[in-house]
């Protein structure tokens, strides 16, 4: 069923939480009809002997609590149940359930389900524990930026149909905060509605819960979660655009209230609805093959990006001189951090400890680490309908790039001292570093450099459905990508026009990333428009020229 047909059902499952919506009492009384397992199942936080299981269950009869039993089996028919547990839930956690089960075997496929007090059963999910010891291959699916009104989640459906991927990694923008009125009519897909249906952004806990309920009703996302475990980390749109510890570009206190109240509401809903632990960051061992890291780089410790200082430089009477002062001054602030000192030190220690015992150090990150300058040609390639505001931004980006100042202050480009600390930690640990990132909606591959030496590679994935750079450009996308590669020494390859996901095949000898481009997101389809593959060999720490 598509989202349009499920809207009333999805709204009705929210129980008493709906009463917190503006004018929501009447709406809640009208919609409180759906009961049972409302959003299928999911798994995450895999270990060699454990797994976190997730579901959502709303009981009938107005009960204020429900107790569920989880079962884990070696077969889909559950004739060989090997683990399980019991959990309780209620409206206080939006009827979501998270149950960690243990006593499992490494590198093993399991089937799981939940059983309600009345004996009804959830849909059956499939999951797989992490392997131990020598591992010859591991398959990973990488996703980011899934904007429901802008397109179908064909990337999720395509990945879910694969039988050789062991784990999903979602590096952020799993949902978007915007009100439906902020989308241009031409950008929206018929039947892809989001709730709350008002025009303002998500602000309250009820808003965020309802948006998750809407996204998680999507059939392709439900299928993805049923087929394999997911590691997930938030970026900004799970809260609001360009967020940091003390605020966000898209948060106006006068109209939207206290920032910390909004931030905590978003974090609570995310932790309720996603198959994740309460730990803000964590390392996952994949035998001797790799260590995979889940990070937090957005709202717990990220300092304010230097966007205001850069804007002031552009407005100066002598912008070029001001940009040079910015480049050598405010931009280099050693106190600026994406991760915070606790997480920075943790990651540095983990690199040092794990690089000796696992071949690859693979870091899931919300935003791109590779340095990116704006090509000179870009303003002249814009479509007229892009508008003067976009053209002016592109011209400013070019002017800054001439002075060595990169484009995106909200990404690692805005935190050069912190970026150096991360890359130096990997170099000092003699680590084969592989960054896995998203956020930009476009596809990139970087050979990262620090102190003039190779420091690792970055596979930056394109979006599931969010629009990329192609909408503003009047020239062949291949021209745009070639200009970016020519302008940026770290950039090995780019695609700025297609949607989809990445698959990564990890072996002791190399990591191969394949960008998979779906033919369309405007209708449901599994057809691919093409792929692109790049590999990094062990010890090389950069893509081949």
Coordinates of C-alpha atoms in Angstrom, one line a residue:
X1 CA 0.0 0.0 0.0
X2 CA 1.3 3.5 -0.8
X3 CA 1.5 6.2 1.8
X4 CA -1.6 8.0 0.6
X5 CA -3.8 4.9 1.2
X6 CA -2.2 4.4 4.7
X7 CA -2.5 8.0 6.0
X8 CA -5.5 7.5 8.2
X9 CA -4.2 4.1 9.5
X10 CA -0.8 5.5 10.2
X11 CA -2.2 8.5 12.1
X12 CA -4.5 6.3 14.1
X13 CA -1.7 4.1 15.4
X14 CA -0.2 7.0 17.4
X15 CA -2.5 6.5 20.4
X16 CA -2.5 9.2 23.1
X17 CA 0.5 10.8 21.6
X18 CA -1.8 12.4 19.0
X19 CA -3.4 14.5 21.7
X20 CA -0.2 16.6 21.9
X21 CA -0.7 17.8 18.3
X22 CA -2.3 21.2 17.8
X23 CA -6.0 20.6 17.7
X24 CA -5.2 16.9 17.9
X25 CA -7.8 15.8 20.4
X26 CA -10.6 15.6 17.8
X27 CA -8.2 14.1 15.3
X28 CA -7.0 11.5 17.8
X29 CA -10.5 10.4 18.7
X30 CA -11.3 10.1 15.0
X31 CA -8.2 8.1 14.1
X32 CA -7.7 5.8 17.1
X33 CA -8.6 2.7 15.2
X34 CA -5.4 0.8 14.2
X35 CA -4.2 -1.8 16.6
X36 CA -1.6 -4.6 16.7
X37 CA 1.8 -4.7 15.0
X38 CA 1.6 -1.4 13.1
X39 CA 5.1 -1.1 11.5
X40 CA 6.5 -4.6 11.0
X41 CA 9.9 -5.4 12.5
X42 CA 13.6 -4.3 12.3
X43 CA 16.9 -5.3 13.8
X44 CA 20.2 -3.6 14.5
X45 CA 23.2 -3.3 16.7
X46 CA 24.6 -6.6 15.6
X47 CA 27.4 -8.4 17.5
X48 CA 28.9 -11.8 17.1
X49 CA 26.5 -13.2 19.7
X50 CA 23.7 -10.7 20.0
X51 CA 21.2 -8.6 18.2
X52 CA 18.7 -5.8 19.0
X53 CA 15.2 -6.4 17.7
X54 CA 12.5 -3.8 17.2
X55 CA 8.8 -3.6 16.6
X56 CA 5.7 -1.5 17.4
X57 CA 2.6 -2.9 19.0
X58 CA -0.6 -1.0 20.0
X59 CA -3.0 -3.2 22.1
X60 CA -6.8 -3.2 21.8
X61 CA -9.1 -2.3 24.6
X62 CA -7.4 0.9 25.9
X63 CA -4.6 -0.9 27.8
X64 CA -1.8 1.4 29.0
X65 CA 0.9 -1.3 28.7
X66 CA 1.6 -4.3 26.6
X67 CA 4.1 -7.2 27.2
X68 CA 5.6 -8.9 24.2
X69 CA 7.7 -12.0 23.7
X70 CA 10.5 -12.1 21.2
X71 CA 11.6 -15.3 19.5
X72 CA 14.7 -16.0 17.5
X73 CA 15.1 -19.2 15.4
X74 CA 17.4 -20.8 13.0
X75 CA 14.5 -21.4 10.5
X76 CA 11.7 -19.3 9.2
X77 CA 9.1 -21.9 10.5
X78 CA 10.5 -21.4 14.1
X79 CA 10.9 -25.1 14.8
X80 CA 14.4 -24.4 16.2
X81 CA 14.0 -21.4 18.5
X82 CA 17.3 -20.6 20.1
X83 CA 16.9 -17.3 21.9
X84 CA 14.4 -14.6 22.8
X85 CA 13.2 -12.3 25.6
X86 CA 10.3 -10.3 27.0
X87 CA 9.7 -6.6 26.8
X88 CA 6.9 -4.1 27.9
X89 CA 5.9 -1.0 26.1
X90 CA 3.3 1.8 26.4
X91 CA 2.3 5.2 25.1
X92 CA 5.3 6.7 27.0
X93 CA 7.5 5.3 24.3
X94 CA 5.0 5.5 21.5
X95 CA 4.4 1.7 21.8
X96 CA 7.8 0.9 20.3
X97 CA 9.7 -2.1 21.6
X98 CA 13.5 -2.8 21.6
X99 CA 14.7 -6.2 22.8
X100 CA 18.4 -7.3 22.8
X101 CA 18.8 -11.0 22.5
X102 CA 22.0 -12.9 23.1
X103 CA 23.5 -16.5 23.0
X104 CA 23.6 -16.4 19.2
X105 CA 26.3 -17.8 17.0
X106 CA 28.7 -15.6 14.9
X107 CA 28.1 -15.1 11.2
X108 CA 24.7 -16.8 11.3
X109 CA 21.4 -16.0 9.7
X110 CA 18.4 -16.0 12.1
X111 CA 14.7 -15.4 11.8
X112 CA 12.8 -13.5 14.5
X113 CA 9.3 -12.4 15.5
X114 CA 7.3 -10.9 18.3
X115 CA 4.2 -12.5 20.0
X116 CA 1.6 -10.2 21.6
X117 CA -0.4 -11.0 24.8
X118 CA -3.4 -12.1 22.7
X119 CA -1.2 -14.6 20.7
X120 CA -1.0 -12.6 17.5
X121 CA 2.4 -12.6 15.8
X122 CA 4.4 -9.9 14.1
X123 CA 5.7 -10.2 10.6
X124 CA 8.9 -12.3 10.5
X125 CA 12.2 -10.6 10.1
X126 CA 15.6 -12.0 9.0
X127 CA 18.9 -10.9 10.6
X128 CA 22.5 -11.9 10.7
X129 CA 25.1 -11.7 13.4
X130 CA 28.6 -10.4 12.8
X131 CA 31.3 -12.9 12.0
X132 CA 34.4 -13.8 14.1
X133 CA 37.9 -14.9 13.1
X134 CA 39.1 -14.9 9.5
X135 CA 36.5 -13.4 7.2
X136 CA 36.9 -13.6 3.4
X137 CA 34.0 -11.3 2.5
X138 CA 31.4 -9.0 4.0
X139 CA 28.7 -7.1 2.1
X140 CA 27.4 -3.7 3.2
X141 CA 24.6 -1.5 1.8
X142 CA 25.1 2.3 2.3
X143 CA 22.1 4.8 2.2
X144 CA 21.5 8.4 3.0
X145 CA 19.0 11.2 2.3
X146 CA 15.6 9.6 1.9
X147 CA 13.0 12.3 1.3
X148 CA 9.6 10.7 1.1
X149 CA 7.6 13.4 -0.8
X150 CA 10.3 13.7 -3.4
X151 CA 10.4 10.2 -4.6
X152 CA 9.9 6.5 -4.2
X153 CA 12.3 4.5 -2.1
X154 CA 13.4 2.3 -5.0
X155 CA 16.9 2.1 -3.6
X156 CA 15.6 0.4 -0.5
X157 CA 13.6 -2.1 -2.6
X158 CA 16.5 -2.9 -4.9
X159 CA 18.9 -3.5 -1.9
X160 CA 16.3 -5.6 -0.1
X161 CA 16.2 -7.9 -3.0
X162 CA 19.9 -8.7 -2.7
X163 CA 20.9 -11.9 -1.0
X164 CA 24.6 -11.1 -0.6
X165 CA 24.5 -8.0 1.7
X166 CA 25.0 -8.7 5.3
X167 CA 24.3 -5.3 6.9
X168 CA 22.7 -1.9 6.1
X169 CA 24.4 1.4 7.1
X170 CA 22.2 4.5 7.0
X171 CA 24.4 7.6 7.5
X172 CA 21.6 10.1 8.0
X173 CA 18.6 12.1 6.8
X174 CA 16.5 9.0 7.2
X175 CA 13.6 11.4 7.6
X176 CA 13.1 15.1 6.7
X177 CA 11.6 17.7 9.0
X178 CA 10.0 20.0 6.5
X179 CA 6.2 20.8 6.4
X180 CA 4.5 19.6 3.2
X181 CA 4.0 23.2 2.1
X182 CA 7.7 23.8 1.8
X183 CA 7.9 21.4 -1.2
X184 CA 7.3 22.8 -4.7
X185 CA 4.5 21.1 -6.5
X186 CA 6.8 19.9 -9.3
X187 CA 9.1 18.2 -6.8
X188 CA 6.4 16.2 -5.1
X189 CA 5.2 12.7 -6.0
X190 CA 1.5 12.1 -6.0
X191 CA 0.5 9.9 -3.1
X192 CA 3.7 10.5 -1.2
X193 CA 2.2 12.6 1.7
X194 CA 3.8 13.1 5.0
X195 CA 2.2 13.7 8.4
X196 CA 1.8 16.0 10.3
X197 CA 0.1 17.6 7.4
X198 CA 0.5 21.2 8.5
X199 CA 2.9 23.5 6.7
X200 CA 5.3 24.1 9.6
X201 CA 8.3 21.9 10.4
X202 CA 8.4 19.2 13.0
X203 CA 8.9 20.8 16.4
X204 CA 7.2 18.7 19.1
X205 CA 7.7 15.1 20.2
X206 CA 4.4 14.3 18.7
X207 CA 5.5 15.8 15.4
X208 CA 8.6 13.7 15.2
X209 CA 6.8 10.6 16.2
X210 CA 4.2 11.1 13.6
X211 CA 6.8 11.7 10.9
X212 CA 8.6 8.5 11.8
X213 CA 5.3 6.6 11.7
X214 CA 4.6 7.9 8.2
X215 CA 8.1 7.0 6.8
X216 CA 8.1 3.6 8.5
X217 CA 4.8 2.8 6.8
X218 CA 6.6 2.9 3.4
X219 CA 6.6 -0.7 2.1
X220 CA 10.1 -0.6 0.6
X221 CA 11.6 0.7 3.9
X222 CA 9.7 -1.9 5.9
X223 CA 11.1 -4.6 3.6
X224 CA 14.6 -3.3 3.9
X225 CA 14.4 -3.5 7.7
X226 CA 12.9 -7.1 7.5
X227 CA 15.7 -8.5 5.4
X228 CA 18.9 -7.5 7.3
X229 CA 20.1 -5.6 10.4
X230 CA 20.8 -1.8 10.1
X231 CA 23.3 0.5 11.7
X232 CA 21.9 4.0 11.7
X233 CA 23.2 7.4 12.7
X234 CA 21.4 10.7 12.5
X235 CA 22.5 13.7 10.5
X236 CA 20.7 17.1 10.5
X237 CA 17.2 16.5 9.0
X238 CA 16.3 14.1 11.7
X239 CA 16.3 17.3 13.8
X240 CA 16.4 20.2 11.4
X241 CA 18.7 21.6 8.7
X242 CA 22.3 22.4 9.5
X243 CA 22.0 21.7 13.2
X244 CA 24.8 21.9 15.8
X245 CA 25.0 21.6 19.6
X246 CA 23.5 25.0 20.3
X247 CA 21.1 25.6 17.4
X248 CA 20.5 25.2 13.7
X249 CA 20.2 27.2 10.5
X250 CA 16.6 26.1 10.3
X251 CA 15.6 26.8 13.9
X252 CA 14.2 30.2 14.9
X253 CA 13.6 30.4 18.6
X254 CA 11.1 33.2 18.4
X255 CA 8.8 31.1 16.2
X256 CA 9.8 27.5 17.1
X257 CA 10.6 27.7 20.8
X258 CA 13.6 26.5 22.8
X259 CA 16.3 24.7 20.8
X260 CA 17.1 22.1 23.4
X261 CA 13.4 21.2 23.8
X262 CA 13.2 20.5 20.1
X263 CA 16.5 18.7 20.0
X264 CA 15.6 16.4 22.8
X265 CA 12.2 15.6 21.3
X266 CA 13.9 14.7 18.0
X267 CA 16.5 12.5 19.7
X268 CA 13.8 10.7 21.7
X269 CA 11.6 9.9 18.7
X270 CA 14.7 8.7 16.8
X271 CA 15.7 6.4 19.6
X272 CA 12.2 5.1 19.9
X273 CA 11.6 4.3 16.3
X274 CA 15.1 3.1 15.2
X275 CA 16.7 -0.2 15.9
X276 CA 19.6 1.4 17.8
X277 CA 21.0 1.3 21.3
X278 CA 21.2 4.4 23.6
X279 CA 25.0 4.6 23.0
X280 CA 25.9 7.7 21.0
X281 CA 28.8 6.0 19.2
X282 CA 30.1 2.5 19.0
X283 CA 32.5 0.1 17.3
X284 CA 31.4 -3.1 15.6
X285 CA 34.0 -5.9 14.9
X286 CA 33.7 -7.8 11.7
X287 CA 36.2 -10.5 12.6
X288 CA 39.7 -9.9 11.4
X289 CA 38.4 -8.2 8.3
X290 CA 37.2 -4.8 9.6
X291 CA 36.0 -2.6 12.4
X292 CA 32.9 -0.5 11.5
X293 CA 32.3 2.7 13.6
X294 CA 29.0 4.4 14.2
X295 CA 29.6 8.1 15.0
X296 CA 27.6 11.1 16.2
X297 CA 28.7 14.4 14.5
X298 CA 25.6 16.6 14.6
X299 CA 24.0 17.7 17.9
X300 CA 25.8 16.4 20.9
X301 CA 29.1 18.2 20.7
X302 CA 29.5 19.8 17.3
X303 CA 30.5 23.5 17.6
X304 CA 28.9 26.2 15.6
X305 CA 30.2 26.2 11.9
X306 CA 31.9 29.3 10.8
X307 CA 29.2 30.2 8.2
X308 CA 28.6 33.7 9.7
X309 CA 32.3 34.6 9.6
X310 CA 32.5 33.5 6.0
X311 CA 29.4 35.6 5.1
X312 CA 31.0 38.6 6.8
X313 CA 34.1 38.1 4.7
X314 CA 32.0 38.1 1.5
X315 CA 30.3 41.3 2.5
X316 CA 33.6 43.1 3.2
X317 CA 34.8 46.1 1.1
X318 CA 37.7 43.9 0.0
X319 CA 36.3 40.3 -0.1
X320 CA 39.5 38.7 -1.3
X321 CA 41.6 40.1 1.6
X322 CA 38.8 39.2 4.1
X323 CA 38.6 35.7 2.7
X324 CA 42.3 35.2 3.2
X325 CA 42.0 36.5 6.8
X326 CA 39.1 34.0 7.3
X327 CA 41.2 31.2 5.8
X328 CA 44.2 31.8 8.1
X329 CA 42.1 32.8 11.2
X330 CA 38.6 31.8 12.1
X331 CA 38.5 28.8 9.8
X332 CA 41.5 27.3 11.5
X333 CA 40.1 27.4 15.0
X334 CA 41.6 24.4 16.9
X335 CA 38.6 24.5 19.3
X336 CA 36.1 23.8 16.5
X337 CA 34.9 20.2 16.6
X338 CA 32.5 17.9 14.8
X339 CA 32.7 15.0 17.3
X340 CA 33.6 16.6 20.6
X341 CA 36.8 15.8 22.5
X342 CA 35.4 12.6 24.1
X343 CA 34.5 11.0 20.8
X344 CA 37.6 12.2 19.1
X345 CA 39.7 10.6 21.8
X346 CA 37.6 7.4 21.7
X347 CA 38.0 7.1 17.9
X348 CA 41.7 7.7 18.1
X349 CA 42.1 5.0 20.8
X350 CA 40.0 2.6 18.8
X351 CA 42.0 3.2 15.6
X352 CA 45.2 2.4 17.6
X353 CA 43.7 -0.7 19.2
X354 CA 41.8 -2.2 16.2
X355 CA 44.2 -1.4 13.3
X356 CA 46.5 -4.1 14.6
X357 CA 43.8 -6.8 14.6
X358 CA 41.4 -5.9 11.8
X359 CA 42.4 -4.9 8.2
X360 CA 40.0 -2.0 7.6
X361 CA 38.9 0.8 9.8
X362 CA 35.5 1.9 8.3
X363 CA 33.9 5.0 9.7
X364 CA 30.2 5.8 9.1
X365 CA 29.9 9.6 9.1
X366 CA 27.0 11.9 8.4
X367 CA 28.9 14.4 6.3
X368 CA 31.7 14.3 3.8
X369 CA 35.4 14.5 4.9
X370 CA 36.9 15.1 1.5
X371 CA 37.8 18.7 0.7
X372 CA 35.7 20.3 -2.1
X373 CA 36.3 23.6 -3.9
X374 CA 33.7 25.1 -6.3
X375 CA 34.8 24.9 -10.0
X376 CA 35.2 28.2 -11.8
X377 CA 32.8 27.3 -14.5
X378 CA 29.8 26.5 -12.3
X379 CA 28.0 29.9 -12.2
X380 CA 27.9 30.1 -16.0
X381 CA 26.4 26.6 -16.2
X382 CA 23.3 27.4 -14.1
X383 CA 19.8 27.3 -15.5
X384 CA 18.2 30.7 -15.7
X385 CA 15.3 29.4 -13.5
X386 CA 17.8 28.6 -10.7
X387 CA 17.4 32.2 -9.7
X388 CA 19.8 35.0 -8.6
X389 CA 20.1 33.7 -5.1
X390 CA 21.6 30.4 -6.2
X391 CA 23.8 32.2 -8.8
X392 CA 25.1 34.6 -6.1
X393 CA 25.9 31.7 -3.8
X394 CA 27.8 29.9 -6.6
X395 CA 29.7 33.1 -7.4
X396 CA 30.7 33.5 -3.8
X397 CA 31.8 29.8 -3.6
X398 CA 34.0 30.3 -6.6
X399 CA 35.5 33.5 -5.1
X400 CA 36.2 31.6 -1.8
X401 CA 37.7 28.7 -3.7
X402 CA 40.2 30.9 -5.3
X403 CA 41.5 31.7 -1.8
X404 CA 41.5 28.0 -0.8
X405 CA 38.3 28.1 1.1
X406 CA 36.0 25.1 0.3
X407 CA 32.3 25.2 -0.3
X408 CA 30.5 23.5 2.6
X409 CA 31.1 25.0 6.0
X410 CA 28.4 22.7 7.5
X411 CA 30.5 19.6 6.6
X412 CA 34.1 18.7 7.6
X413 CA 35.2 21.5 5.2
X414 CA 34.2 23.9 8.0
X415 CA 36.3 22.2 10.6
X416 CA 39.8 21.8 9.1
X417 CA 41.7 21.4 12.4
X418 CA 39.3 18.7 13.6
X419 CA 39.6 16.9 10.2
X420 CA 43.4 16.9 10.6
X421 CA 43.1 15.4 14.0
X422 CA 41.0 12.6 12.7
X423 CA 43.2 11.8 9.7
X424 CA 46.4 12.1 11.8
X425 CA 44.9 9.6 14.3
X426 CA 44.4 7.1 11.5
X427 CA 47.9 7.7 10.1
X428 CA 49.5 7.3 13.5
X429 CA 47.6 4.0 14.0
X430 CA 48.8 2.9 10.5
X431 CA 45.2 2.3 9.7
X432 CA 43.6 1.5 6.4
X433 CA 40.9 4.1 6.8
X434 CA 37.7 4.0 4.8
X435 CA 35.1 6.8 5.3
X436 CA 31.5 6.0 4.5
X437 CA 29.4 9.2 4.2
X438 CA 26.4 10.9 2.7
X439 CA 24.5 14.2 3.1
X440 CA 25.4 15.8 -0.3
X441 CA 22.8 13.9 -2.3
X442 CA 25.5 13.3 -4.9
X443 CA 28.1 10.6 -5.4
X444 CA 31.8 11.2 -4.7
X445 CA 35.1 9.3 -4.2
X446 CA 38.0 11.0 -2.4
X447 CA 41.6 10.0 -1.8
X448 CA 42.1 11.7 1.5
X449 CA 45.4 13.4 2.2
X450 CA 46.9 14.9 5.5
X451 CA 50.3 16.5 5.8
X452 CA 51.0 15.6 2.2
X453 CA 50.6 11.9 2.8
X454 CA 47.8 9.5 1.9
X455 CA 45.4 9.1 4.9
X456 CA 42.5 6.9 3.6
X457 CA 39.7 6.9 1.1
X458 CA 36.1 8.1 1.3
X459 CA 33.1 6.5 -0.4
X460 CA 30.4 9.3 -0.3
X461 CA 27.0 8.0 -1.3
X462 CA 24.3 9.7 -3.2
X463 CA 20.7 10.1 -2.0
X464 CA 17.9 7.6 -1.9
X465 CA 15.5 10.2 -3.2
X466 CA 16.5 13.8 -2.3
X467 CA 17.3 16.0 -5.3
X468 CA 20.9 16.6 -6.2
X469 CA 22.8 19.2 -8.1
X470 CA 21.2 18.3 -11.4
X471 CA 18.2 20.5 -11.0
X472 CA 20.2 23.7 -11.2
X473 CA 22.6 22.8 -14.0
X474 CA 22.0 23.4 -17.7
X475 CA 24.9 21.4 -19.0
X476 CA 25.7 17.7 -19.3
X477 CA 26.1 16.3 -15.7
X478 CA 29.4 14.6 -16.9
X479 CA 30.8 18.1 -17.5
X480 CA 29.9 19.2 -14.0
X481 CA 31.5 16.1 -12.5
X482 CA 34.6 16.5 -14.6
X483 CA 35.0 20.1 -13.5
X484 CA 34.8 19.1 -9.8
X485 CA 37.4 16.4 -10.3
X486 CA 39.8 18.8 -12.1
X487 CA 39.4 21.4 -9.4
X488 CA 39.9 19.2 -6.3
X489 CA 43.1 17.2 -5.9
X490 CA 41.5 14.7 -3.4
X491 CA 38.5 13.9 -5.6
X492 CA 38.9 10.8 -7.8
X493 CA 35.4 10.6 -9.2
X494 CA 32.0 12.2 -9.0
X495 CA 28.4 11.9 -10.2
X496 CA 26.1 14.9 -9.6
X497 CA 22.8 13.8 -11.1
X498 CA 21.5 10.4 -10.1
X499 CA 19.8 8.8 -7.1
X500 CA 20.3 5.4 -5.5
X501 CA 22.5 3.7 -3.0
X502 CA 25.9 2.0 -2.6
X503 CA 27.0 -1.5 -2.1
X504 CA 30.5 -2.3 -0.6
X505 CA 32.2 -5.6 -1.0
X506 CA 34.9 -5.9 1.7
X507 CA 37.7 -8.5 1.4
X508 CA 41.2 -8.7 3.1
X509 CA 42.7 -7.5 -0.2
X510 CA 40.5 -4.6 -1.1
X511 CA 37.2 -2.6 -0.5
X512 CA 35.1 -2.2 -3.7
X513 CA 32.3 0.3 -3.7
X514 CA 29.6 0.2 -6.3
X515 CA 27.4 3.3 -6.7
X516 CA 24.0 1.9 -8.0
X517 CA 21.9 4.4 -9.9
X518 CA 18.1 3.8 -10.1
X519 CA 16.5 4.7 -13.4
X520 CA 13.9 6.8 -11.6
X521 CA 12.4 7.8 -8.3
X522 CA 9.3 9.3 -9.8
X523 CA 7.6 5.9 -10.0
X524 CA 8.1 2.5 -8.3
X525 CA 10.8 0.6 -10.3
X526 CA 13.8 -1.6 -9.6
X527 CA 15.4 -0.8 -13.0
X528 CA 19.0 0.5 -12.8
X529 CA 20.3 3.3 -15.0
X530 CA 23.9 2.2 -14.4
X531 CA 26.6 1.6 -11.9
X532 CA 30.1 2.8 -11.2
X533 CA 32.8 0.8 -9.3
X534 CA 36.0 1.9 -7.5
X535 CA 38.3 -0.1 -5.3
X536 CA 41.0 0.6 -2.8
X537 CA 43.7 -1.9 -2.2
X538 CA 45.0 -2.8 1.3
X539 CA 47.9 -0.5 2.2
X540 CA 47.3 1.9 -0.6
X541 CA 45.1 4.4 1.2
X542 CA 44.0 6.1 -1.9
X543 CA 42.2 5.3 -5.2
X544 CA 44.3 4.4 -8.2
X545 CA 45.0 7.4 -10.5

